[in-house]
Amino acid sequence: MRIGMGYDVHKLVENRDLILGGVKIEYIKGLLGHSDADVLLHAIMDALLGASGLGDIGTHFPDTDEKYKGISSLKLLENVGILLKDNHFSISNIDSTIVAQKPKLLPYINTMRENIARTLKLEVNQINIKATTEEGLGFTGSGEGISSYAITLLERIEI
């Protein structure tokens, strides 16, 4: 068994969609980034890549490559899933936390879990997503950005 941890953060700005877990969330700001800036999926991808020893998302999907500009992070996650399979890894579970003062994310979490499970060909019960605030403290608490943490457990598939 191999454990991986991921973290990502993006700044909230005007004139961008807020995408988390592949879900477009109605909000006055969105996350700034080269792709769709989905901090949840970026943290999950880094956890998966870290557990497998295959680097990080910057290695596989550099923000200097125009082909990733504006791309859906669900597509990137799908590519990570294929990479794991090609390297003989199976995902046991993913546990993640989104840190955001606003908006309230509870209404979107089940759809996020379904998106991730479908993309990685997993059962929904293998994916857990929590959301929390920082009680007004720090850059997430002041509404300047959103961050996310993820941890995963992989198993090596014997061939």
CSV table of N, CA and C in Angstrom, one decimal:
chain,number,residue,atom,x,y,z
A,1,MET,N,0.8,-1.2,0.0
A,1,MET,CA,0.0,0.0,0.0
A,1,MET,C,0.9,1.2,0.0
A,2,ARG,N,0.4,2.3,-0.7
A,2,ARG,CA,1.1,3.5,-0.8
A,2,ARG,C,0.2,4.7,-0.5
A,3,ILE,N,0.6,5.6,0.3
A,3,ILE,CA,-0.2,6.8,0.7
A,3,ILE,C,0.4,8.0,0.0
A,4,GLY,N,-0.5,8.9,-0.5
A,4,GLY,CA,-0.1,10.1,-1.1
A,4,GLY,C,-0.9,11.3,-0.5
A,5,MET,N,-0.3,12.5,-0.5
A,5,MET,CA,-0.9,13.7,0.0
A,5,MET,C,-0.8,14.7,-1.0
A,6,GLY,N,-1.9,15.5,-1.2
A,6,GLY,CA,-1.8,16.6,-2.2
A,6,GLY,C,-2.4,17.9,-1.6
A,7,TYR,N,-2.0,19.0,-2.1
A,7,TYR,CA,-2.4,20.3,-1.6
A,7,TYR,C,-2.4,21.2,-2.8
A,8,ASP,N,-3.4,22.1,-2.9
A,8,ASP,CA,-3.4,23.1,-4.0
A,8,ASP,C,-4.2,24.3,-3.4
A,9,VAL,N,-3.8,25.5,-4.0
A,9,VAL,CA,-4.5,26.8,-3.7
A,9,VAL,C,-4.5,27.6,-4.9
A,10,HIS,N,-5.6,28.4,-5.1
A,10,HIS,CA,-5.8,29.3,-6.2
A,10,HIS,C,-6.4,30.6,-5.6
A,11,LYS,N,-6.1,31.7,-6.2
A,11,LYS,CA,-6.7,33.0,-5.9
A,11,LYS,C,-8.1,33.1,-6.5
A,12,LEU,N,-9.0,33.7,-5.7
A,12,LEU,CA,-10.3,34.1,-6.2
A,12,LEU,C,-10.2,35.4,-7.0
A,13,VAL,N,-10.8,35.4,-8.2
A,13,VAL,CA,-10.8,36.7,-9.0
A,13,VAL,C,-12.2,36.8,-9.6
A,14,GLU,N,-12.5,38.0,-10.1
A,14,GLU,CA,-13.7,38.2,-10.9
A,14,GLU,C,-13.5,37.7,-12.3
A,15,ASN,N,-14.6,37.5,-13.0
A,15,ASN,CA,-14.7,37.1,-14.4
A,15,ASN,C,-14.1,35.7,-14.7
A,16,ARG,N,-14.2,34.8,-13.7
A,16,ARG,CA,-13.8,33.4,-13.9
A,16,ARG,C,-14.9,32.6,-13.3
A,17,ASP,N,-15.1,31.4,-13.9
A,17,ASP,CA,-16.1,30.5,-13.3
A,17,ASP,C,-15.4,29.8,-12.1
A,18,LEU,N,-16.2,29.5,-11.1
A,18,LEU,CA,-15.8,28.7,-9.9
A,18,LEU,C,-16.1,27.2,-10.2
A,19,ILE,N,-15.1,26.4,-10.4
A,19,ILE,CA,-15.2,25.0,-10.7
A,19,ILE,C,-14.5,24.3,-9.6
A,20,LEU,N,-15.3,23.4,-8.9
A,20,LEU,CA,-14.7,22.5,-7.8
A,20,LEU,C,-15.3,21.1,-8.0
A,21,GLY,N,-14.4,20.1,-8.1
A,21,GLY,CA,-14.8,18.8,-8.3
A,21,GLY,C,-15.5,18.6,-9.6
A,22,GLY,N,-15.2,19.4,-10.6
A,22,GLY,CA,-15.9,19.4,-11.9
A,22,GLY,C,-17.3,20.0,-11.9
A,23,VAL,N,-17.6,20.7,-10.9
A,23,VAL,CA,-19.0,21.3,-10.8
A,23,VAL,C,-18.8,22.8,-10.9
A,24,LYS,N,-19.6,23.4,-11.8
A,24,LYS,CA,-19.6,24.9,-11.8
A,24,LYS,C,-20.5,25.4,-10.7
A,25,ILE,N,-20.0,26.2,-9.9
A,25,ILE,CA,-20.7,26.7,-8.7
A,25,ILE,C,-21.0,28.1,-8.9
A,26,GLU,N,-22.3,28.5,-8.7
A,26,GLU,CA,-22.7,29.9,-8.8
A,26,GLU,C,-22.0,30.7,-7.7
A,27,TYR,N,-21.2,31.7,-8.1
A,27,TYR,CA,-20.5,32.5,-7.1
A,27,TYR,C,-20.0,33.8,-7.9
A,28,ILE,N,-19.8,34.8,-7.1
A,28,ILE,CA,-19.4,36.1,-7.7
A,28,ILE,C,-17.9,36.1,-8.2
A,29,LYS,N,-17.1,35.1,-7.8
A,29,LYS,CA,-15.7,35.0,-8.2
A,29,LYS,C,-15.4,33.6,-8.6
A,30,GLY,N,-14.3,33.4,-9.3
A,30,GLY,CA,-13.8,32.1,-9.7
A,30,GLY,C,-12.4,32.0,-9.4
A,31,LEU,N,-11.8,30.9,-9.6
A,31,LEU,CA,-10.4,30.7,-9.3
A,31,LEU,C,-9.5,30.9,-10.5
A,32,LEU,N,-8.4,31.6,-10.3
A,32,LEU,CA,-7.4,32.0,-11.3
A,32,LEU,C,-6.4,30.9,-11.5
A,33,GLY,N,-6.2,30.5,-12.8
A,33,GLY,CA,-5.3,29.5,-13.1
A,33,GLY,C,-5.2,29.2,-14.6
A,34,HIS,N,-4.2,28.5,-15.0
A,34,HIS,CA,-4.0,28.1,-16.4
A,34,HIS,C,-5.1,27.2,-16.9
A,35,SER,N,-5.4,26.2,-16.1
A,35,SER,CA,-6.6,25.3,-16.5
A,35,SER,C,-7.8,25.9,-16.0
A,36,ASP,N,-8.8,25.1,-15.6
A,36,ASP,CA,-10.0,25.6,-14.9
A,36,ASP,C,-9.8,25.9,-13.5
A,37,ALA,N,-8.5,25.7,-12.9
A,37,ALA,CA,-8.1,26.0,-11.6
A,37,ALA,C,-8.9,25.3,-10.5
A,38,ASP,N,-9.3,24.1,-10.8
A,38,ASP,CA,-10.1,23.3,-9.8
A,38,ASP,C,-9.2,22.8,-8.7
A,39,VAL,N,-9.1,23.5,-7.6
A,39,VAL,CA,-8.2,23.2,-6.5
A,39,VAL,C,-8.4,21.8,-6.0
A,40,LEU,N,-9.7,21.4,-5.9
A,40,LEU,CA,-10.0,20.0,-5.3
A,40,LEU,C,-9.3,18.9,-6.2
A,41,LEU,N,-9.6,19.0,-7.5
A,41,LEU,CA,-9.0,18.0,-8.4
A,41,LEU,C,-7.5,18.1,-8.5
A,42,HIS,N,-7.0,19.3,-8.4
A,42,HIS,CA,-5.5,19.4,-8.4
A,42,HIS,C,-4.9,18.7,-7.2
A,43,ALA,N,-5.5,18.9,-6.0
A,43,ALA,CA,-5.0,18.3,-4.8
A,43,ALA,C,-5.1,16.8,-4.9
A,44,ILE,N,-6.2,16.3,-5.4
A,44,ILE,CA,-6.4,14.9,-5.6
A,44,ILE,C,-5.4,14.3,-6.6
A,45,MET,N,-5.2,15.0,-7.7
A,45,MET,CA,-4.2,14.5,-8.7
A,45,MET,C,-2.8,14.4,-8.1
A,46,ASP,N,-2.4,15.4,-7.3
A,46,ASP,CA,-1.1,15.4,-6.7
A,46,ASP,C,-1.0,14.3,-5.6
A,47,ALA,N,-2.1,14.0,-4.9
A,47,ALA,CA,-2.0,12.9,-4.0
A,47,ALA,C,-1.8,11.6,-4.7
A,48,LEU,N,-2.6,11.4,-5.8
A,48,LEU,CA,-2.5,10.1,-6.6
A,48,LEU,C,-1.1,10.0,-7.2
A,49,LEU,N,-0.6,11.1,-7.8
A,49,LEU,CA,0.7,11.0,-8.4
A,49,LEU,C,1.8,10.8,-7.4
A,50,GLY,N,1.7,11.4,-6.2
A,50,GLY,CA,2.6,11.3,-5.1
A,50,GLY,C,2.7,9.9,-4.6
A,51,ALA,N,1.5,9.3,-4.4
A,51,ALA,CA,1.5,7.9,-3.8
A,51,ALA,C,2.1,6.9,-4.8
A,52,SER,N,2.0,7.2,-6.1
A,52,SER,CA,2.5,6.3,-7.1
A,52,SER,C,3.9,6.5,-7.4
A,53,GLY,N,4.5,7.6,-6.9
A,53,GLY,CA,5.9,8.0,-7.2
A,53,GLY,C,6.0,8.5,-8.6
A,54,LEU,N,5.0,9.1,-9.2
A,54,LEU,CA,5.0,9.5,-10.6
A,54,LEU,C,5.1,11.0,-10.8
A,55,GLY,N,5.6,11.7,-9.8
A,55,GLY,CA,5.7,13.1,-9.9
A,55,GLY,C,4.6,13.9,-9.4
A,56,ASP,N,4.2,15.0,-10.1
A,56,ASP,CA,3.1,15.9,-9.7
A,56,ASP,C,2.4,16.4,-10.9
A,57,ILE,N,1.4,17.2,-10.7
A,57,ILE,CA,0.6,17.7,-11.9
A,57,ILE,C,1.4,18.7,-12.7
A,58,GLY,N,2.3,19.4,-12.1
A,58,GLY,CA,3.2,20.3,-12.9
A,58,GLY,C,4.1,19.6,-13.8
A,59,THR,N,4.5,18.4,-13.5
A,59,THR,CA,5.4,17.6,-14.3
A,59,THR,C,4.6,17.1,-15.5
A,60,HIS,N,3.4,16.6,-15.3
A,60,HIS,CA,2.6,16.0,-16.4
A,60,HIS,C,1.8,17.0,-17.2
A,61,PHE,N,1.3,18.1,-16.5
A,61,PHE,CA,0.5,19.1,-17.2
A,61,PHE,C,1.0,20.5,-16.9
A,62,PRO,N,2.2,20.9,-17.4
A,62,PRO,CA,2.8,22.2,-17.1
A,62,PRO,C,1.9,23.4,-17.5
A,63,ASP,N,1.9,24.4,-16.7
A,63,ASP,CA,1.1,25.6,-17.0
A,63,ASP,C,1.8,26.5,-18.1
A,64,THR,N,2.9,26.0,-18.6
A,64,THR,CA,3.5,26.7,-19.7
A,64,THR,C,3.1,26.1,-21.1
A,65,ASP,N,2.3,25.0,-21.0
A,65,ASP,CA,1.9,24.3,-22.2
A,65,ASP,C,0.5,24.8,-22.6
A,66,GLU,N,0.4,25.4,-23.8
A,66,GLU,CA,-0.9,26.0,-24.2
A,66,GLU,C,-2.0,25.0,-24.4
A,67,LYS,N,-1.7,23.7,-24.6
A,67,LYS,CA,-2.7,22.7,-24.7
A,67,LYS,C,-3.5,22.5,-23.5
A,68,TYR,N,-3.0,23.0,-22.3
A,68,TYR,CA,-3.7,22.8,-21.1
A,68,TYR,C,-4.5,24.1,-20.6
A,69,LYS,N,-4.3,25.1,-21.4
A,69,LYS,CA,-5.0,26.4,-21.1
A,69,LYS,C,-6.5,26.2,-21.1
A,70,GLY,N,-7.1,26.5,-20.0
A,70,GLY,CA,-8.6,26.4,-19.9
A,70,GLY,C,-9.2,25.0,-19.8
A,71,ILE,N,-8.3,24.0,-19.8
A,71,ILE,CA,-8.8,22.6,-19.9
A,71,ILE,C,-9.5,22.2,-18.6
A,72,SER,N,-10.5,21.3,-18.7
A,72,SER,CA,-11.2,20.8,-17.6
A,72,SER,C,-10.3,19.9,-16.8
A,73,SER,N,-10.2,20.1,-15.5
A,73,SER,CA,-9.4,19.3,-14.6
A,73,SER,C,-9.9,17.9,-14.5
A,74,LEU,N,-11.2,17.7,-14.9
A,74,LEU,CA,-11.7,16.3,-15.0
A,74,LEU,C,-10.9,15.5,-16.1
A,75,LYS,N,-10.6,16.2,-17.2
A,75,LYS,CA,-9.9,15.6,-18.2
A,75,LYS,C,-8.4,15.2,-17.8
A,76,LEU,N,-7.8,16.1,-17.0
A,76,LEU,CA,-6.5,15.9,-16.5
A,76,LEU,C,-6.6,14.7,-15.5
A,77,LEU,N,-7.6,14.7,-14.6
A,77,LEU,CA,-7.8,13.6,-13.7
A,77,LEU,C,-8.0,12.2,-14.4
A,78,GLU,N,-8.7,12.3,-15.5
A,78,GLU,CA,-8.8,11.0,-16.3
A,78,GLU,C,-7.5,10.5,-16.8
A,79,ASN,N,-6.6,11.5,-17.2
A,79,ASN,CA,-5.3,11.1,-17.7
A,79,ASN,C,-4.5,10.5,-16.5
A,80,VAL,N,-4.6,11.1,-15.3
A,80,VAL,CA,-3.9,10.5,-14.2
A,80,VAL,C,-4.4,9.1,-13.9
A,81,GLY,N,-5.7,8.9,-14.0
A,81,GLY,CA,-6.2,7.5,-13.8
A,81,GLY,C,-5.6,6.5,-14.7
A,82,ILE,N,-5.5,6.9,-16.0
A,82,ILE,CA,-4.9,6.1,-17.0
A,82,ILE,C,-3.5,5.8,-16.7
A,83,LEU,N,-2.7,6.8,-16.3
A,83,LEU,CA,-1.3,6.7,-15.9
A,83,LEU,C,-1.2,5.7,-14.7
A,84,LEU,N,-2.1,5.8,-13.7
A,84,LEU,CA,-2.0,4.9,-12.6
A,84,LEU,C,-2.2,3.4,-13.1
A,85,LYS,N,-3.2,3.3,-13.9
A,85,LYS,CA,-3.5,1.9,-14.4
A,85,LYS,C,-2.4,1.4,-15.2
A,86,ASP,N,-1.8,2.2,-16.1
A,86,ASP,CA,-0.6,1.8,-16.9
A,86,ASP,C,0.6,1.4,-16.0
A,87,ASN,N,0.7,2.0,-14.8
A,87,ASN,CA,1.8,1.7,-13.9
A,87,ASN,C,1.3,0.7,-12.8
A,88,HIS,N,0.2,0.0,-13.0
A,88,HIS,CA,-0.3,-1.1,-12.1
A,88,HIS,C,-0.6,-0.6,-10.7
A,89,PHE,N,-1.3,0.5,-10.6
A,89,PHE,CA,-1.8,0.9,-9.3
A,89,PHE,C,-3.4,1.0,-9.3
A,90,SER,N,-3.9,0.6,-8.2
A,90,SER,CA,-5.4,0.6,-8.0
A,90,SER,C,-5.7,1.6,-6.8
A,91,ILE,N,-6.7,2.4,-7.0
A,91,ILE,CA,-7.0,3.4,-5.9
A,91,ILE,C,-8.0,2.7,-4.9
A,92,SER,N,-7.5,2.7,-3.6
A,92,SER,CA,-8.4,2.2,-2.6
A,92,SER,C,-9.4,3.3,-2.2
A,93,ASN,N,-8.9,4.5,-1.9
A,93,ASN,CA,-9.8,5.6,-1.5
A,93,ASN,C,-9.2,6.9,-1.6
A,94,ILE,N,-10.0,7.9,-1.7
A,94,ILE,CA,-9.5,9.3,-1.7
A,94,ILE,C,-10.3,10.1,-0.6
A,95,ASP,N,-9.6,10.8,0.2
A,95,ASP,CA,-10.3,11.7,1.2
A,95,ASP,C,-9.7,13.1,1.0
A,96,SER,N,-10.6,14.1,1.0
A,96,SER,CA,-10.2,15.4,0.7
A,96,SER,C,-11.0,16.4,1.5
A,97,THR,N,-10.4,17.6,1.6
A,97,THR,CA,-11.0,18.8,2.2
A,97,THR,C,-10.9,20.0,1.4
A,98,ILE,N,-11.9,20.8,1.2
A,98,ILE,CA,-11.9,22.1,0.6
A,98,ILE,C,-12.0,23.1,1.7
A,99,VAL,N,-11.1,24.1,1.6
A,99,VAL,CA,-11.1,25.2,2.6
A,99,VAL,C,-11.5,26.5,1.9
A,100,ALA,N,-12.7,26.9,2.2
A,100,ALA,CA,-13.3,28.1,1.6
A,100,ALA,C,-14.3,28.8,2.6
A,101,GLN,N,-14.1,30.1,2.7
A,101,GLN,CA,-15.0,30.8,3.6
A,101,GLN,C,-16.4,30.9,2.9
A,102,LYS,N,-16.5,31.1,1.6
A,102,LYS,CA,-17.7,31.2,0.9
A,102,LYS,C,-17.4,30.6,-0.5
A,103,PRO,N,-18.3,30.1,-1.2
A,103,PRO,CA,-19.7,29.9,-0.9
A,103,PRO,C,-19.8,28.6,-0.1
A,104,LYS,N,-21.0,28.3,0.4
A,104,LYS,CA,-21.3,27.1,1.0
A,104,LYS,C,-21.3,25.9,0.0
A,105,LEU,N,-20.6,24.9,0.3
A,105,LEU,CA,-20.4,23.8,-0.7
A,105,LEU,C,-21.1,22.5,-0.5
A,106,LEU,N,-21.8,22.4,0.6
A,106,LEU,CA,-22.5,21.2,0.9
A,106,LEU,C,-23.5,20.7,-0.2
A,107,PRO,N,-24.2,21.7,-0.8
A,107,PRO,CA,-25.2,21.2,-1.9
A,107,PRO,C,-24.5,20.6,-3.1
A,108,TYR,N,-23.2,20.8,-3.2
A,108,TYR,CA,-22.5,20.4,-4.4
A,108,TYR,C,-21.6,19.1,-4.2
A,109,ILE,N,-21.4,18.7,-3.0
A,109,ILE,CA,-20.4,17.7,-2.7
A,109,ILE,C,-20.8,16.3,-3.3
A,110,ASN,N,-22.0,15.9,-3.2
A,110,ASN,CA,-22.4,14.6,-3.8
A,110,ASN,C,-22.1,14.6,-5.3
A,111,THR,N,-22.4,15.7,-6.0
A,111,THR,CA,-22.1,15.7,-7.5
A,111,THR,C,-20.6,15.7,-7.7
A,112,MET,N,-19.8,16.4,-6.9
A,112,MET,CA,-18.4,16.3,-7.0
A,112,MET,C,-17.9,14.9,-6.8
A,113,ARG,N,-18.4,14.2,-5.8
A,113,ARG,CA,-18.0,12.8,-5.6
A,113,ARG,C,-18.3,11.9,-6.8
A,114,GLU,N,-19.5,12.1,-7.3
A,114,GLU,CA,-20.0,11.3,-8.5
A,114,GLU,C,-19.0,11.6,-9.7
A,115,ASN,N,-18.7,12.9,-9.9
A,115,ASN,CA,-17.8,13.2,-11.0
A,115,ASN,C,-16.4,12.5,-10.9
A,116,ILE,N,-15.9,12.6,-9.7
A,116,ILE,CA,-14.6,12.0,-9.5
A,116,ILE,C,-14.6,10.5,-9.6
A,117,ALA,N,-15.7,9.8,-9.0
A,117,ALA,CA,-15.8,8.4,-9.1
A,117,ALA,C,-16.0,8.0,-10.6
A,118,ARG,N,-16.8,8.6,-11.3
A,118,ARG,CA,-17.0,8.3,-12.7
A,118,ARG,C,-15.7,8.5,-13.5
A,119,THR,N,-15.0,9.5,-13.3
A,119,THR,CA,-13.8,9.8,-14.1
A,119,THR,C,-12.7,8.8,-13.8
A,120,LEU,N,-12.6,8.3,-12.5
A,120,LEU,CA,-11.6,7.4,-12.2
A,120,LEU,C,-12.1,5.9,-12.2
A,121,LYS,N,-13.3,5.7,-12.6
A,121,LYS,CA,-13.9,4.4,-12.6
A,121,LYS,C,-13.9,3.7,-11.2
A,122,LEU,N,-14.4,4.5,-10.2
A,122,LEU,CA,-14.4,4.0,-8.9
A,122,LEU,C,-15.9,4.1,-8.4
A,123,GLU,N,-16.1,3.5,-7.2
A,123,GLU,CA,-17.4,3.6,-6.6
A,123,GLU,C,-17.4,4.9,-5.8
A,124,VAL,N,-18.6,5.5,-5.7
A,124,VAL,CA,-18.7,6.8,-5.0
A,124,VAL,C,-18.3,6.7,-3.6
A,125,ASN,N,-18.5,5.5,-2.9
A,125,ASN,CA,-18.1,5.4,-1.5
A,125,ASN,C,-16.6,5.3,-1.4
A,126,GLN,N,-15.8,5.3,-2.4
A,126,GLN,CA,-14.3,5.4,-2.3
A,126,GLN,C,-13.8,6.9,-2.3
A,127,ILE,N,-14.8,7.8,-2.5
A,127,ILE,CA,-14.4,9.2,-2.5
A,127,ILE,C,-15.1,9.9,-1.4
A,128,ASN,N,-14.3,10.7,-0.6
A,128,ASN,CA,-14.9,11.5,0.4
A,128,ASN,C,-14.5,12.9,0.3
A,129,ILE,N,-15.4,13.9,0.4
A,129,ILE,CA,-15.1,15.3,0.3
A,129,ILE,C,-15.7,16.0,1.4
A,130,LYS,N,-14.9,16.8,2.1
A,130,LYS,CA,-15.4,17.6,3.2
A,130,LYS,C,-15.2,19.1,2.8
A,131,ALA,N,-15.9,20.0,3.4
A,131,ALA,CA,-15.7,21.4,3.2
A,131,ALA,C,-15.7,22.1,4.6
A,132,THR,N,-14.8,23.1,4.7
A,132,THR,CA,-14.7,23.8,6.0
A,132,THR,C,-14.3,25.2,5.7
A,133,THR,N,-14.5,26.1,6.7
A,133,THR,CA,-14.0,27.5,6.6
A,133,THR,C,-12.8,27.6,7.5
A,134,GLU,N,-12.2,28.8,7.5
A,134,GLU,CA,-11.1,29.0,8.5
A,134,GLU,C,-11.6,30.2,9.4
A,135,GLU,N,-12.9,30.2,9.6
A,135,GLU,CA,-13.5,31.2,10.6
A,135,GLU,C,-13.0,32.6,10.4
A,136,GLY,N,-12.8,33.0,9.1
A,136,GLY,CA,-12.4,34.3,8.8
A,136,GLY,C,-10.9,34.6,8.9
A,137,LEU,N,-10.1,33.6,9.2
A,137,LEU,CA,-8.7,33.7,9.3
A,137,LEU,C,-7.9,33.4,8.0
A,138,GLY,N,-6.8,34.0,7.8
A,138,GLY,CA,-5.9,33.7,6.7
A,138,GLY,C,-6.5,34.1,5.3
A,139,PHE,N,-5.8,33.7,4.2
A,139,PHE,CA,-6.3,34.1,2.9
A,139,PHE,C,-7.6,33.4,2.5
A,140,THR,N,-7.8,32.2,3.0
A,140,THR,CA,-9.1,31.6,2.6
A,140,THR,C,-10.2,32.2,3.5
A,141,GLY,N,-10.0,32.5,4.7
A,141,GLY,CA,-10.9,33.2,5.6
A,141,GLY,C,-11.4,34.6,5.1
A,142,SER,N,-10.4,35.3,4.5
A,142,SER,CA,-10.7,36.6,4.0
A,142,SER,C,-11.3,36.6,2.6
A,143,GLY,N,-11.5,35.4,2.0
A,143,GLY,CA,-12.1,35.3,0.7
A,143,GLY,C,-11.1,35.6,-0.4
A,144,GLU,N,-9.8,35.6,-0.2
A,144,GLU,CA,-8.8,35.9,-1.2
A,144,GLU,C,-8.6,34.6,-2.1
A,145,GLY,N,-8.8,33.4,-1.5
A,145,GLY,CA,-8.6,32.2,-2.3
A,145,GLY,C,-9.3,31.0,-1.7
A,146,ILE,N,-9.1,29.9,-2.3
A,146,ILE,CA,-9.6,28.6,-1.9
A,146,ILE,C,-8.5,27.6,-1.9
A,147,SER,N,-8.4,26.7,-0.9
A,147,SER,CA,-7.4,25.7,-0.9
A,147,SER,C,-8.0,24.3,-0.8
A,148,SER,N,-7.3,23.3,-1.0
A,148,SER,CA,-7.8,22.0,-0.9
A,148,SER,C,-6.7,21.0,-0.5
A,149,TYR,N,-7.0,20.0,0.3
A,149,TYR,CA,-6.1,19.0,0.7
A,149,TYR,C,-6.7,17.6,0.3
A,150,ALA,N,-5.8,16.7,0.0
A,150,ALA,CA,-6.3,15.3,-0.4
A,150,ALA,C,-5.3,14.3,0.1
A,151,ILE,N,-5.8,13.2,0.4
A,151,ILE,CA,-4.9,12.0,0.8
A,151,ILE,C,-5.5,10.8,0.1
A,152,THR,N,-4.7,9.9,-0.3
A,152,THR,CA,-5.2,8.7,-1.0
A,152,THR,C,-4.4,7.5,-0.6
A,153,LEU,N,-5.0,6.3,-0.8
A,153,LEU,CA,-4.3,5.1,-0.6
A,153,LEU,C,-4.4,4.3,-1.9
A,154,LEU,N,-3.2,3.9,-2.3
A,154,LEU,CA,-3.1,3.1,-3.6
A,154,LEU,C,-2.6,1.7,-3.2
A,155,GLU,N,-3.0,0.7,-4.0
A,155,GLU,CA,-2.4,-0.6,-3.9
A,155,GLU,C,-1.8,-0.9,-5.2
A,156,ARG,N,-0.6,-1.6,-5.1
A,156,ARG,CA,0.1,-2.1,-6.3
A,156,ARG,C,-0.6,-3.3,-6.8
A,157,ILE,N,-0.9,-3.4,-8.1
A,157,ILE,CA,-1.6,-4.5,-8.7
A,157,ILE,C,-0.5,-5.5,-9.2
A,158,GLU,N,-0.5,-6.7,-8.7
A,158,GLU,CA,0.5,-7.7,-9.2
A,158,GLU,C,0.1,-8.2,-10.5
A,159,ILE,N,1.1,-8.2,-11.4
A,159,ILE,CA,0.8,-8.7,-12.8
A,159,ILE,C,1.6,-10.0,-13.1
